CSV table of C-alpha atoms in Angstrom, one decimal:
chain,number,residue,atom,x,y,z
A,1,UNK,CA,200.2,-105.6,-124.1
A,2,UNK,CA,199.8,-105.8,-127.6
A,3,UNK,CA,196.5,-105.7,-129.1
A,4,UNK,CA,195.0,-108.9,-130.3
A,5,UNK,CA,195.0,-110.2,-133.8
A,6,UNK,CA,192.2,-109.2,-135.9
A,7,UNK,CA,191.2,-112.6,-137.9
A,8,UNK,CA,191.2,-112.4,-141.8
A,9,UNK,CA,188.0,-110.9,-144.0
A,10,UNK,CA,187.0,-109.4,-140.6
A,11,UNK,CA,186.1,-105.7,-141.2
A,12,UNK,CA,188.7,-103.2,-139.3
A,13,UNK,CA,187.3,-101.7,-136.6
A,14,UNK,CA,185.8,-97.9,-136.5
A,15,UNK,CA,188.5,-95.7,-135.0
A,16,UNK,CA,187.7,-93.5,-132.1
A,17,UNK,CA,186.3,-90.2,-133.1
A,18,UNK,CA,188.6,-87.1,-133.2
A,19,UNK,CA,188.2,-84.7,-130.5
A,20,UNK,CA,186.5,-81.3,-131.4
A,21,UNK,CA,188.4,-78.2,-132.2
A,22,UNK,CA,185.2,-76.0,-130.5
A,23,UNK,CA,184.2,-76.4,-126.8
A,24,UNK,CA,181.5,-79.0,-126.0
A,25,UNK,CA,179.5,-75.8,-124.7
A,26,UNK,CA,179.8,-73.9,-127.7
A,27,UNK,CA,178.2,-77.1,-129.8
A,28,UNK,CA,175.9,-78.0,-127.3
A,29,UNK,CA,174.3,-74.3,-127.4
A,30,UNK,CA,174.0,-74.5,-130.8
A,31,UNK,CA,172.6,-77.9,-131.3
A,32,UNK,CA,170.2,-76.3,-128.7
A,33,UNK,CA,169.2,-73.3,-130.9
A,34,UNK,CA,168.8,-75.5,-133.8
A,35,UNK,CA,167.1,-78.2,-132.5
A,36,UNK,CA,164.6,-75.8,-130.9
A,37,UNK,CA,163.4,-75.1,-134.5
A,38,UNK,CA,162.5,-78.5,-135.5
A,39,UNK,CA,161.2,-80.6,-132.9
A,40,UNK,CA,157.7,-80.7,-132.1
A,41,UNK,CA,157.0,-81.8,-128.5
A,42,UNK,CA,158.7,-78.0,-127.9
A,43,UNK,CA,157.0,-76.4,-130.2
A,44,UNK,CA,155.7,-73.5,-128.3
A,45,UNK,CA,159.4,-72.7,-127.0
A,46,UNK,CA,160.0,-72.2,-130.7
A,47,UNK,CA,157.4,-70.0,-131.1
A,48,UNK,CA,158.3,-68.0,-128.4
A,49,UNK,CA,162.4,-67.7,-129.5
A,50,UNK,CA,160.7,-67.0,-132.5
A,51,UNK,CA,158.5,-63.9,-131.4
A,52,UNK,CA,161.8,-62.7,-129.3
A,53,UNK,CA,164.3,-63.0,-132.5
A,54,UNK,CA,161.4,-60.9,-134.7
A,55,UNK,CA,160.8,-58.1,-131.4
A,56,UNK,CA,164.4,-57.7,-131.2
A,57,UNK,CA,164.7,-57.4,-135.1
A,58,UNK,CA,161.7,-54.8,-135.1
A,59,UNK,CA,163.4,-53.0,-132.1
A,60,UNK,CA,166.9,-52.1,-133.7
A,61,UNK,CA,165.2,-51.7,-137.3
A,62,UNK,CA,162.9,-49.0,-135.8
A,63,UNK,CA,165.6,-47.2,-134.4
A,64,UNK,CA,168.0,-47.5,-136.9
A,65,UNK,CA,165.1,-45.9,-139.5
A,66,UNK,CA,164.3,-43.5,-137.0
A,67,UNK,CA,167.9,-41.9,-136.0
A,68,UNK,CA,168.7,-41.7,-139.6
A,69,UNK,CA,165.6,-40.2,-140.4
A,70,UNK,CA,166.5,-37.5,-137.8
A,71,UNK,CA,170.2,-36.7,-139.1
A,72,UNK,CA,168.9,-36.6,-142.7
A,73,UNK,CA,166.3,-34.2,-141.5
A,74,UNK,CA,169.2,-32.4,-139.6
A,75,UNK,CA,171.7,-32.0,-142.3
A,76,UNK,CA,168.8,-30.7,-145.1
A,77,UNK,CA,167.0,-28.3,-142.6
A,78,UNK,CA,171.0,-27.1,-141.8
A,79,UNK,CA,172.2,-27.0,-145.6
A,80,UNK,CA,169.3,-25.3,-146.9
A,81,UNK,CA,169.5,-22.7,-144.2
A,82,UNK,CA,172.9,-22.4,-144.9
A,83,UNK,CA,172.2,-21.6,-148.3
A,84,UNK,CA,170.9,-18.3,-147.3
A,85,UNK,CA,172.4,-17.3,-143.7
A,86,UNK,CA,176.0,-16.9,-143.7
A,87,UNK,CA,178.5,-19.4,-141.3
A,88,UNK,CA,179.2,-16.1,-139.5
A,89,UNK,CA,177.4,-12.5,-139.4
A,90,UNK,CA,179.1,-9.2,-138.0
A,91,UNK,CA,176.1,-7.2,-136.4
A,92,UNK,CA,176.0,-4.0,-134.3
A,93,UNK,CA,175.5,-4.8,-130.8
A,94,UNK,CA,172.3,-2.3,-130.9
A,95,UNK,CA,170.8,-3.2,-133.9
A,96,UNK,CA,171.7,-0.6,-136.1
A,97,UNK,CA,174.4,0.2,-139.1
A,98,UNK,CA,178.0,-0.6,-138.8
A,99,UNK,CA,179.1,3.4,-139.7
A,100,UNK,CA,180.5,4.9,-141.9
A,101,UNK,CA,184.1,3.0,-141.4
A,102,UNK,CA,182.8,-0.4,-142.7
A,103,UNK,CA,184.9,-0.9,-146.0
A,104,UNK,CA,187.7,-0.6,-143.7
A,105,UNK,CA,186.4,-3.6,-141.4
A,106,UNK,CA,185.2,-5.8,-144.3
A,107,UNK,CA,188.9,-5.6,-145.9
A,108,UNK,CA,190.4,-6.3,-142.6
A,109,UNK,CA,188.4,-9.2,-142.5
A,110,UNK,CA,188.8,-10.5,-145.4
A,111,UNK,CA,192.4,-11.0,-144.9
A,112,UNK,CA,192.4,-13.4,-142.2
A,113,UNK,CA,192.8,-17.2,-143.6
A,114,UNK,CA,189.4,-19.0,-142.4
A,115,UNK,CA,187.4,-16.6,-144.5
A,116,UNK,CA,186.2,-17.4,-148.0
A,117,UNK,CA,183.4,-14.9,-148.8
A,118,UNK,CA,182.2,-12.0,-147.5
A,119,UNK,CA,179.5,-9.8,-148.3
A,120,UNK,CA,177.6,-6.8,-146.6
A,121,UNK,CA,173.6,-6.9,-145.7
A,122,UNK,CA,171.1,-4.4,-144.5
A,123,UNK,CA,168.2,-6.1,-142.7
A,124,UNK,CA,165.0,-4.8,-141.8
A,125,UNK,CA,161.0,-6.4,-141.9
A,126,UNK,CA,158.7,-5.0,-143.7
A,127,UNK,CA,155.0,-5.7,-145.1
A,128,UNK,CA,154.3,-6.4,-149.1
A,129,UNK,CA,151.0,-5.6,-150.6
A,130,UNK,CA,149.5,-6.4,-153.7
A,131,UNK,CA,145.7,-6.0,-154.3
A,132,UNK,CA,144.3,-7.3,-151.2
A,133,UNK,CA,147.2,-9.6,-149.9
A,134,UNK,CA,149.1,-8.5,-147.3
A,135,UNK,CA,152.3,-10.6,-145.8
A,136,UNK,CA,155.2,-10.0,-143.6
A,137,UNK,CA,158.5,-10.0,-144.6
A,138,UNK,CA,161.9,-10.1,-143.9
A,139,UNK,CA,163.8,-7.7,-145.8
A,140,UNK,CA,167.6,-8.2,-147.0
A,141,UNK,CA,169.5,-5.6,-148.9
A,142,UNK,CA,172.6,-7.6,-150.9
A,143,UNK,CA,175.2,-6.3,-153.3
A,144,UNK,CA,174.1,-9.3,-156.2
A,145,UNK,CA,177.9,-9.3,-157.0
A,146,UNK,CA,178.9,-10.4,-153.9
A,147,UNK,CA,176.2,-12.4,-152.6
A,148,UNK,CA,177.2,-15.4,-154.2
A,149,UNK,CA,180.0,-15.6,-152.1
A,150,UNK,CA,178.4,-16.0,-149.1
A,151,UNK,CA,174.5,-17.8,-150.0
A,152,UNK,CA,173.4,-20.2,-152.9
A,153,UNK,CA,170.0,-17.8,-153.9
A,154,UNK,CA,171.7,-17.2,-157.2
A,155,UNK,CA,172.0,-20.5,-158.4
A,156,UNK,CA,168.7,-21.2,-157.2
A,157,UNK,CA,166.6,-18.6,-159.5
A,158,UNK,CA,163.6,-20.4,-160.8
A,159,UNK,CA,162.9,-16.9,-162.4
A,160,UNK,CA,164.5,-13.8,-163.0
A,161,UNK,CA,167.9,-13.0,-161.7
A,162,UNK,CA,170.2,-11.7,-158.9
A,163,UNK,CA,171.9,-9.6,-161.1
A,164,UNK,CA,168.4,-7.6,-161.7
A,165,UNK,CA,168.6,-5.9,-158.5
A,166,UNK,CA,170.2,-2.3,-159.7
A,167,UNK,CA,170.6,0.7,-157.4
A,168,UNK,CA,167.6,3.5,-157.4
A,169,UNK,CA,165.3,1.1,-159.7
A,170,UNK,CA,164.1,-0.7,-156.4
A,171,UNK,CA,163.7,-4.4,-157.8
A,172,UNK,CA,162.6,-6.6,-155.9
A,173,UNK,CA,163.4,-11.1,-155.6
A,174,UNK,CA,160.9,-12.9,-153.8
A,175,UNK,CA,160.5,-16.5,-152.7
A,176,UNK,CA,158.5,-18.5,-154.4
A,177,UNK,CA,155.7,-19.5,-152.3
A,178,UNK,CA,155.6,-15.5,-151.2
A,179,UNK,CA,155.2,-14.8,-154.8
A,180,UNK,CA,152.8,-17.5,-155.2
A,181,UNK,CA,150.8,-15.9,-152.1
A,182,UNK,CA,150.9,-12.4,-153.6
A,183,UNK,CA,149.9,-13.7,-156.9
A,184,UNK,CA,152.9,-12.2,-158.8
A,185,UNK,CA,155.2,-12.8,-161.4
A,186,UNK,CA,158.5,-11.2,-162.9
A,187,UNK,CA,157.3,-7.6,-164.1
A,188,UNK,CA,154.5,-7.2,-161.6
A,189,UNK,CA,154.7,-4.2,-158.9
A,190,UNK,CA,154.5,-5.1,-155.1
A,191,UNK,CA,153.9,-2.2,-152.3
A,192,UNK,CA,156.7,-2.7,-149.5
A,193,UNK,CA,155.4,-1.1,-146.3
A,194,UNK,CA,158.2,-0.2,-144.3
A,195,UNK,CA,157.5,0.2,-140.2
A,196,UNK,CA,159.7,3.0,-139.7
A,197,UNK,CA,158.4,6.1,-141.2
A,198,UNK,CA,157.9,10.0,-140.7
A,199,UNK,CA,156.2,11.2,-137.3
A,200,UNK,CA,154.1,13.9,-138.0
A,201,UNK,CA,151.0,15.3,-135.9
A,202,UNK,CA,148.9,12.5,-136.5
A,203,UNK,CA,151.8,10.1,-135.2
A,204,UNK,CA,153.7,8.1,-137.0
A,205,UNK,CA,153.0,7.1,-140.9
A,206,UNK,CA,154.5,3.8,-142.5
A,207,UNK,CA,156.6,5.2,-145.4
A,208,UNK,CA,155.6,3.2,-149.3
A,209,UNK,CA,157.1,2.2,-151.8
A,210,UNK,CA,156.3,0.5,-155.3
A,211,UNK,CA,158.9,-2.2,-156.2
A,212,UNK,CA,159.5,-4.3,-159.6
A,213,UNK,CA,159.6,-7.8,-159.3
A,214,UNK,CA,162.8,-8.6,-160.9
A,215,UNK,CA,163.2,-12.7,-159.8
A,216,UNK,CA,162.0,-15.7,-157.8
A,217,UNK,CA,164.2,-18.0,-156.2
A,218,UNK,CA,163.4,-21.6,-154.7
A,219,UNK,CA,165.8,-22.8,-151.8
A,220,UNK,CA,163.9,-26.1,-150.4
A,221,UNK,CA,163.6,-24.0,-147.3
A,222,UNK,CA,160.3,-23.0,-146.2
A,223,UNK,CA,160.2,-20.6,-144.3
A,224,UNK,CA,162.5,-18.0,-146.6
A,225,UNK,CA,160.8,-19.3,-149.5
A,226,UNK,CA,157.7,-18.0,-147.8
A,227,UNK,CA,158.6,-14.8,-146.1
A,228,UNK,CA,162.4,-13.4,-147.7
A,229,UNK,CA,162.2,-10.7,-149.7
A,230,UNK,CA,165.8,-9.0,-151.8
A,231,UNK,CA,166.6,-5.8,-152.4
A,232,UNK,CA,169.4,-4.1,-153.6
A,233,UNK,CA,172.0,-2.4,-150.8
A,234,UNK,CA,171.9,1.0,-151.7
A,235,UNK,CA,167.7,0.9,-152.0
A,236,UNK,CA,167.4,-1.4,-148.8
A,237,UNK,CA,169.4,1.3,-146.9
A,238,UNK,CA,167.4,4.2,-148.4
A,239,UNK,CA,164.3,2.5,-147.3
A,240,UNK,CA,164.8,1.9,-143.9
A,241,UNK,CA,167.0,5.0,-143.5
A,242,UNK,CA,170.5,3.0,-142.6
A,243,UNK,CA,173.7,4.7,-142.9
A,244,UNK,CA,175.1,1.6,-144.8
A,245,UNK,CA,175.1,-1.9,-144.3
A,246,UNK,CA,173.7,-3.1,-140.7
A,247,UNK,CA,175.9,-6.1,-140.7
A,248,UNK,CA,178.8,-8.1,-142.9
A,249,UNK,CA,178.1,-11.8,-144.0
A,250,UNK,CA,181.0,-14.6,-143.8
A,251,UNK,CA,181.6,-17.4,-145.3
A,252,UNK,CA,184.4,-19.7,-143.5
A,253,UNK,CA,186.1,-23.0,-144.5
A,254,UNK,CA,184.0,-25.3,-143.0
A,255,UNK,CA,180.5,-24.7,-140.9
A,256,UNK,CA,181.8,-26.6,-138.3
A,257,UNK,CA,184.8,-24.4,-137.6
A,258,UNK,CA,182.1,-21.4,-137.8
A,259,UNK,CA,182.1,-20.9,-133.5
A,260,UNK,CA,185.8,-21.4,-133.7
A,261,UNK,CA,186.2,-18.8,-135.9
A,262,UNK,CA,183.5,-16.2,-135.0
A,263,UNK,CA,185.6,-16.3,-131.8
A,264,UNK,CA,188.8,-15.4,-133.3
A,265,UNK,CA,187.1,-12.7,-135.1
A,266,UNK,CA,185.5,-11.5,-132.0
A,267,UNK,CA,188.6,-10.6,-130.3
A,268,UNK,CA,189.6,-8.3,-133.7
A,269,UNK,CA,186.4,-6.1,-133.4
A,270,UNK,CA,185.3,-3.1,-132.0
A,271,UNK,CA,183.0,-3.3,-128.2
A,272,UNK,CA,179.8,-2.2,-130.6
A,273,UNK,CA,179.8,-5.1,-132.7
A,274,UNK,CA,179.2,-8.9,-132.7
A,275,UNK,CA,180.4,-11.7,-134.2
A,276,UNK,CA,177.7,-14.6,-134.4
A,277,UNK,CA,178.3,-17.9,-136.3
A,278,UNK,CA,175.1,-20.1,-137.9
A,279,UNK,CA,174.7,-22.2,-135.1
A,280,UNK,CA,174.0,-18.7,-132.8
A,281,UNK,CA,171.1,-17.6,-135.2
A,282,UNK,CA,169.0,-21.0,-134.9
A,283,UNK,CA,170.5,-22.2,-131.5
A,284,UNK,CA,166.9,-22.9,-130.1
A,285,UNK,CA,165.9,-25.1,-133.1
A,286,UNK,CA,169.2,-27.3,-133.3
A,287,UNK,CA,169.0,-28.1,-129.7
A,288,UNK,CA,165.9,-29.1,-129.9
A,289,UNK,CA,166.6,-31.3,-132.6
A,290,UNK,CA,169.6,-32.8,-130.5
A,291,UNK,CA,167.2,-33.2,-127.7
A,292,UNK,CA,164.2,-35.2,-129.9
A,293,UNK,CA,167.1,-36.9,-131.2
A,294,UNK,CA,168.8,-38.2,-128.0
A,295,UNK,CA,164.5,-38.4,-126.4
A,296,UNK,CA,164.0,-40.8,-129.2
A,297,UNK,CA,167.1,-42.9,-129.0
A,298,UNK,CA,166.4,-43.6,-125.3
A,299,UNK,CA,162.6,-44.3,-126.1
A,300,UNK,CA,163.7,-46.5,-128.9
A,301,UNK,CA,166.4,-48.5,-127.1
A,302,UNK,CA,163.9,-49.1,-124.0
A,303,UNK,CA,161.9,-51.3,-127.1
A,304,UNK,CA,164.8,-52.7,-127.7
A,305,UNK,CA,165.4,-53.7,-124.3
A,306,UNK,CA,161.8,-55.4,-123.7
A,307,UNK,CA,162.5,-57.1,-126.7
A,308,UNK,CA,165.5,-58.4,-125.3
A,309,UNK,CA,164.3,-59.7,-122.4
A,310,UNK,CA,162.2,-62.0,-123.9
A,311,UNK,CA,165.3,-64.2,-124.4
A,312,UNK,CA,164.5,-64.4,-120.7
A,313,UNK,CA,161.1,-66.0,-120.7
A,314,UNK,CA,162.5,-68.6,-124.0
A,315,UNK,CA,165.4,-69.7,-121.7
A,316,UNK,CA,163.7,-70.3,-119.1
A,317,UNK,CA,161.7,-72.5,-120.9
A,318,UNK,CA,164.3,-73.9,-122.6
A,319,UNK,CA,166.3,-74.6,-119.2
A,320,UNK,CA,162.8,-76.1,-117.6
A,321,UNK,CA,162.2,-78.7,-120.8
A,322,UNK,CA,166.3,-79.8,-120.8
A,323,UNK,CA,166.2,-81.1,-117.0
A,324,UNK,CA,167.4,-84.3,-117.9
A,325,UNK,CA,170.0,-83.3,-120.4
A,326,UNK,CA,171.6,-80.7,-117.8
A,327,UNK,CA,171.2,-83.6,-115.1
A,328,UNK,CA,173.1,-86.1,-117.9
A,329,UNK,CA,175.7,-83.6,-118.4
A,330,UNK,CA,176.3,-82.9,-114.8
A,331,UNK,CA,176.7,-86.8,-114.3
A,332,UNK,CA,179.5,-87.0,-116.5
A,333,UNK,CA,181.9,-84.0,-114.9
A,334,UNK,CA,180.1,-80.9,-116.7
A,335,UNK,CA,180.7,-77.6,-114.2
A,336,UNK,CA,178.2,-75.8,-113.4
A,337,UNK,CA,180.3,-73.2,-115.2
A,338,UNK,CA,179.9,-75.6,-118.4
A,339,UNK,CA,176.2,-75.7,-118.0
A,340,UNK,CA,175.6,-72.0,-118.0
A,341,UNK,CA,178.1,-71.4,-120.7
A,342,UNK,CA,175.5,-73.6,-122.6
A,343,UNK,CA,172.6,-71.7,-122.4
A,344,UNK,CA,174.1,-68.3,-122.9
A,345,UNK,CA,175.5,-69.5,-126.2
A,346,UNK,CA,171.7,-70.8,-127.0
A,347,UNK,CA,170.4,-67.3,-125.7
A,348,UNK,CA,173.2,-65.4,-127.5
A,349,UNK,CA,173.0,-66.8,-131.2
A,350,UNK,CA,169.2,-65.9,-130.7
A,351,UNK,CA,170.0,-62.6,-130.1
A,352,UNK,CA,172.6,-62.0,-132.4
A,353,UNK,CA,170.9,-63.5,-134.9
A,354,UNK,CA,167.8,-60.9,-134.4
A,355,UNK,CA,170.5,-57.7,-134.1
A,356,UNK,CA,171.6,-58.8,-137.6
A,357,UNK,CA,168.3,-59.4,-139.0
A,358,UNK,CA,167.3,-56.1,-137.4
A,359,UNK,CA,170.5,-54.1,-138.9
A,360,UNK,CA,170.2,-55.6,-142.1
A,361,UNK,CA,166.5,-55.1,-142.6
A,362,UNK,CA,166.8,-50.8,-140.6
A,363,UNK,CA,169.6,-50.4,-143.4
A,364,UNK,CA,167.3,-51.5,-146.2
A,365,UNK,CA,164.3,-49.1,-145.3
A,366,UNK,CA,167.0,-46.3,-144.0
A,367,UNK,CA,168.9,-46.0,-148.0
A,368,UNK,CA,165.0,-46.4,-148.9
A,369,UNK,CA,163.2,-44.3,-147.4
A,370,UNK,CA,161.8,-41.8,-149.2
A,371,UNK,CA,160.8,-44.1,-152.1
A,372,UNK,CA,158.8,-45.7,-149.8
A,373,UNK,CA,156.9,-42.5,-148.2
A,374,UNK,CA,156.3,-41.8,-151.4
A,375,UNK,CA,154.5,-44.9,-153.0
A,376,UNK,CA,152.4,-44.7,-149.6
A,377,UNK,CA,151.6,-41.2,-150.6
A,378,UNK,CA,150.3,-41.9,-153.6
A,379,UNK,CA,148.6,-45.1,-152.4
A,380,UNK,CA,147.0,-43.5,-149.7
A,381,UNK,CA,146.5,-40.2,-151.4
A,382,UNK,CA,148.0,-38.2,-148.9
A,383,UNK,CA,151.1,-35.9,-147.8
A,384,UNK,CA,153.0,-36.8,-144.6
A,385,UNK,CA,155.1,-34.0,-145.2
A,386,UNK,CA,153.4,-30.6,-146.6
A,387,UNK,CA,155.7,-27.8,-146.9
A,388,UNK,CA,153.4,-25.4,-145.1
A,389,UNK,CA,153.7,-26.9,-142.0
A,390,UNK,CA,157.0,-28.5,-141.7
A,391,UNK,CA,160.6,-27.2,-142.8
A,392,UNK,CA,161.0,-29.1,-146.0
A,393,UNK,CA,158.5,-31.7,-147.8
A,394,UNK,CA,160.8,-34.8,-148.2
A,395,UNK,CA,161.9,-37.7,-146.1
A,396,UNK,CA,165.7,-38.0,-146.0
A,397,UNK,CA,167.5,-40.1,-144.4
A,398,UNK,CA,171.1,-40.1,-143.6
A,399,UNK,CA,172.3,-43.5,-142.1
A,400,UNK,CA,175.3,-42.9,-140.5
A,401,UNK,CA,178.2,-45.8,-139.4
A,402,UNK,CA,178.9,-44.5,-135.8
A,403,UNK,CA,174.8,-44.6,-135.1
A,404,UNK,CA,174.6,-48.0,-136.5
A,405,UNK,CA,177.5,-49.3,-134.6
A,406,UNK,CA,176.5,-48.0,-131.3
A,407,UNK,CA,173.1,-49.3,-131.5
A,408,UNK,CA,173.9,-53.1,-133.0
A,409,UNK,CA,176.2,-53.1,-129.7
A,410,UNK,CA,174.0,-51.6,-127.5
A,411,UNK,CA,171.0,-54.2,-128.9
A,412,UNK,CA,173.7,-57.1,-128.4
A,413,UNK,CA,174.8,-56.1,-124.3
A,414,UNK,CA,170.9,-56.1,-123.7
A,415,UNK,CA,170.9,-59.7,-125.1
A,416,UNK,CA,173.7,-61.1,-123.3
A,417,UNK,CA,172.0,-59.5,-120.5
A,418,UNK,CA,169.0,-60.9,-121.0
A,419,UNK,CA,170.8,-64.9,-120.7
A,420,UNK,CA,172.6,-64.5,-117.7
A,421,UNK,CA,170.2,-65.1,-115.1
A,422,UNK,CA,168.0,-68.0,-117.0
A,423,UNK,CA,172.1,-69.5,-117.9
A,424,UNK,CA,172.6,-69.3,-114.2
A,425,UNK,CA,169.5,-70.9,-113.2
A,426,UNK,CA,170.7,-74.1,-115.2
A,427,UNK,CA,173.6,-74.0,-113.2
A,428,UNK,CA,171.7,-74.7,-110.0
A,429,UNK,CA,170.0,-77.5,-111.5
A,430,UNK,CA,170.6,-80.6,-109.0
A,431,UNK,CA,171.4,-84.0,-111.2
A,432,UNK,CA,169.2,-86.1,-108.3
A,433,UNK,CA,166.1,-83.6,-108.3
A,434,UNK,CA,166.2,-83.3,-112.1
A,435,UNK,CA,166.5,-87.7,-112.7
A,436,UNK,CA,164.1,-88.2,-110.0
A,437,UNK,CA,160.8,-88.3,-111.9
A,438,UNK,CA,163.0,-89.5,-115.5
């Protein structure tokens, strides 16, 4: 049947609108979320989707600032140590000298390929006195040529020099803040009070010995800015009466491959001595740092999570105050399927929308971070840091990809969580029970 005529000047009729490209359940959610913001008889839903959007913001911000803040801490406690410890050191299994065959060991280490730098040590702790200060010390003998190959104290001199340090004229380089304690200078004479002395009637006497301060270094690290003291080899080994060096220094490609390699090298030496890479020498304080790190993560995440679940309380809500729509809906053929897919779209544009504005606003403090410490410093005249108590006196921060992406994914499974059960809910809504009072 054709259709009929449509008479002349008459206007031509609207045609039918065009079918959507989305699903119905996608635009209904979102007409949801918006129109949640700007009607009034719901107001108080909004406030609540509101409070649930900024927790879950907070939530992943706080942990992104926190977790970076840990790695940055991490990776400049670990590079200024490894400015002065070596990636691997060769001791003797009992703690004394590596004999009299050393030069032979040190040149067959030096050939294999993962090694870069290598450099012999004597250590030993000792006491410096000057007037009435009195400090311990630990005590390194270096060869100043060869030390740079394997530490960064030479380019870190804020006085003096490495180079100073000259067999039989017992110099001396100090940290800085040991120096500052002593009250000396380059030039000044310090009394190094070495444990192991003569025994004689009265027992055993300490042995002395004036040294020249010849330079002070700075290396960001307290505690060997506070308690390392250098000497020359051949002095450090007369002084604590060492038959050479007590242990060879190595530098290897890369401090990660430094267990890989002080492996290797382990099967090349002799029963009496050791091969121990970096991560040996401070193995209790970077595990606890992987611990707090992992402790604070869960913690963290767990705020996340009850931040989450607020989504629960705003859909449910939401589901209670669109009765009648869901009823409406149902009459015309929606699936229960339909109707849940239409609150968890509602419930997961909330949530995303709060992991983004959390991400974006953690990454903003995180590349931040100490700028800000620092204006609060000043404003509240006060150190959060001081270098006496903790490891350095700064607040880095080292964002890094893989944290960020695991926690923006771990913040949006906690918010799709969070829908599914007020989503289903709708789902059971009966059209006859939900029109009967309307």
């Amino acid at each position: 049947m054709s259709a009929p005529p449509v008479p002349a000047g008459s206007p031509l009729p609207a045609p039918p609108p065009a079918p959507s490209a989305w699903p119905f359940e996608l635009l209904i959610g979102w007409r949801y979320t918006r129109a949640g913001r700007r009607t009034r008889h719901n107001g108080f839903i909004s406030f609540i989707s509101f409070i649930s959007v900024a927790g879950i913001a907070l939530g992943v911000a706080a942990l992104i600032v926190v977790i970076s803040v840990m790695n940055g801490f991490q990776e400049q406690v670990r590079d200024r140590m490894l400015g002065v410890i070596p990636h691997v050191q060769v001791l003797s299994a009992d703690g004394g000298s590596l004999g009299p065959d050393w030069q032979a060991l040190a040149a067959r280490l030096r050939r294999d390929p993962q090694v870069t730098g290598l450099a012999p040590v004597v250590q030993g702790q000792a006491l410096l006195a000057q007037g009435n200060s009195l400090f311990g010390v630990l005590a390194w003998g270096v060869e100043p040529r060869l030390e740079p190959q394997v530490s960064s104290i030479a380019s870190h001199m804020v006085a003096g020099s490495l180079d100073a340090l000259r067999p039989g004229e017992f110099g001396v380089v100090l940290g800085e803040d040991l120096a500052q304690r002593l009250g000396v200078g380059v030039g000044d004479l310090v009394t190094m009070v070495v444990p192991s002395g003569s025994l004689t009637p009265a027992g055993m006497i300490p042995r002395l010995r004036s040294l020249r301060v010849v330079g002070v270094f700075r290396i960001g690290h307290y505690e060997y800015d506070s308690s390392l003291a250098l000497l020359d080899l051949r002095d450090a080994s007369r002084l604590f009466l060492t038959q050479g060096p007590t242990g060879l220094r190595l530098q290897t490609r890369s401090i990660d491959d430094a267990p890989a390699v002080a492996q290797q090298l382990q099967a090349m030496l002799p029963p009496n001595l050791v091969a121990q890479p970096w991560t040996a020498q401070n193995r209790t304080w970077f595990e606890a740092v992987v611990i707090e790190k992992r402790m604070m993560f869960i913690i963290l995440a767990m705020i996340v999570a009850v931040a989450a679940f607020n989504l629960v309380s705003t859909l449910v809500m939401t589901v209670t105050d669109k009765q009648s729509d869901i009823a409406i809906l149902r009459t015309q053929g929606a699936s229960p399927r339909s109707i849940m897919g239409i609150f968890v779209v509602q419930g997961a544009v909330t949530g995303v929308f709060g992991v983004l504005s959390g991400v974006a606003l953690g990454l903003l403090i995180a590349f931040n971070v100490d700028p800000i410490v620092s204006f609060l410093e000043w404003l509240f005249h006060t150190q959060f840091l001081p270098s006496s108590v903790y490891l350095i006196h700064t607040m880095p921060s080292d964002p890094r990809l893989g944290d960020v992406l695991s926690i923006t994914l771990i913040a949006l499974g906690l918010s799709l969580l969070a829908t599914l059960y007020p989503s289903w809910r709708a789902s059971r809504v009966q059209p006859a029970a939900a029109l009967r009072y309307e």
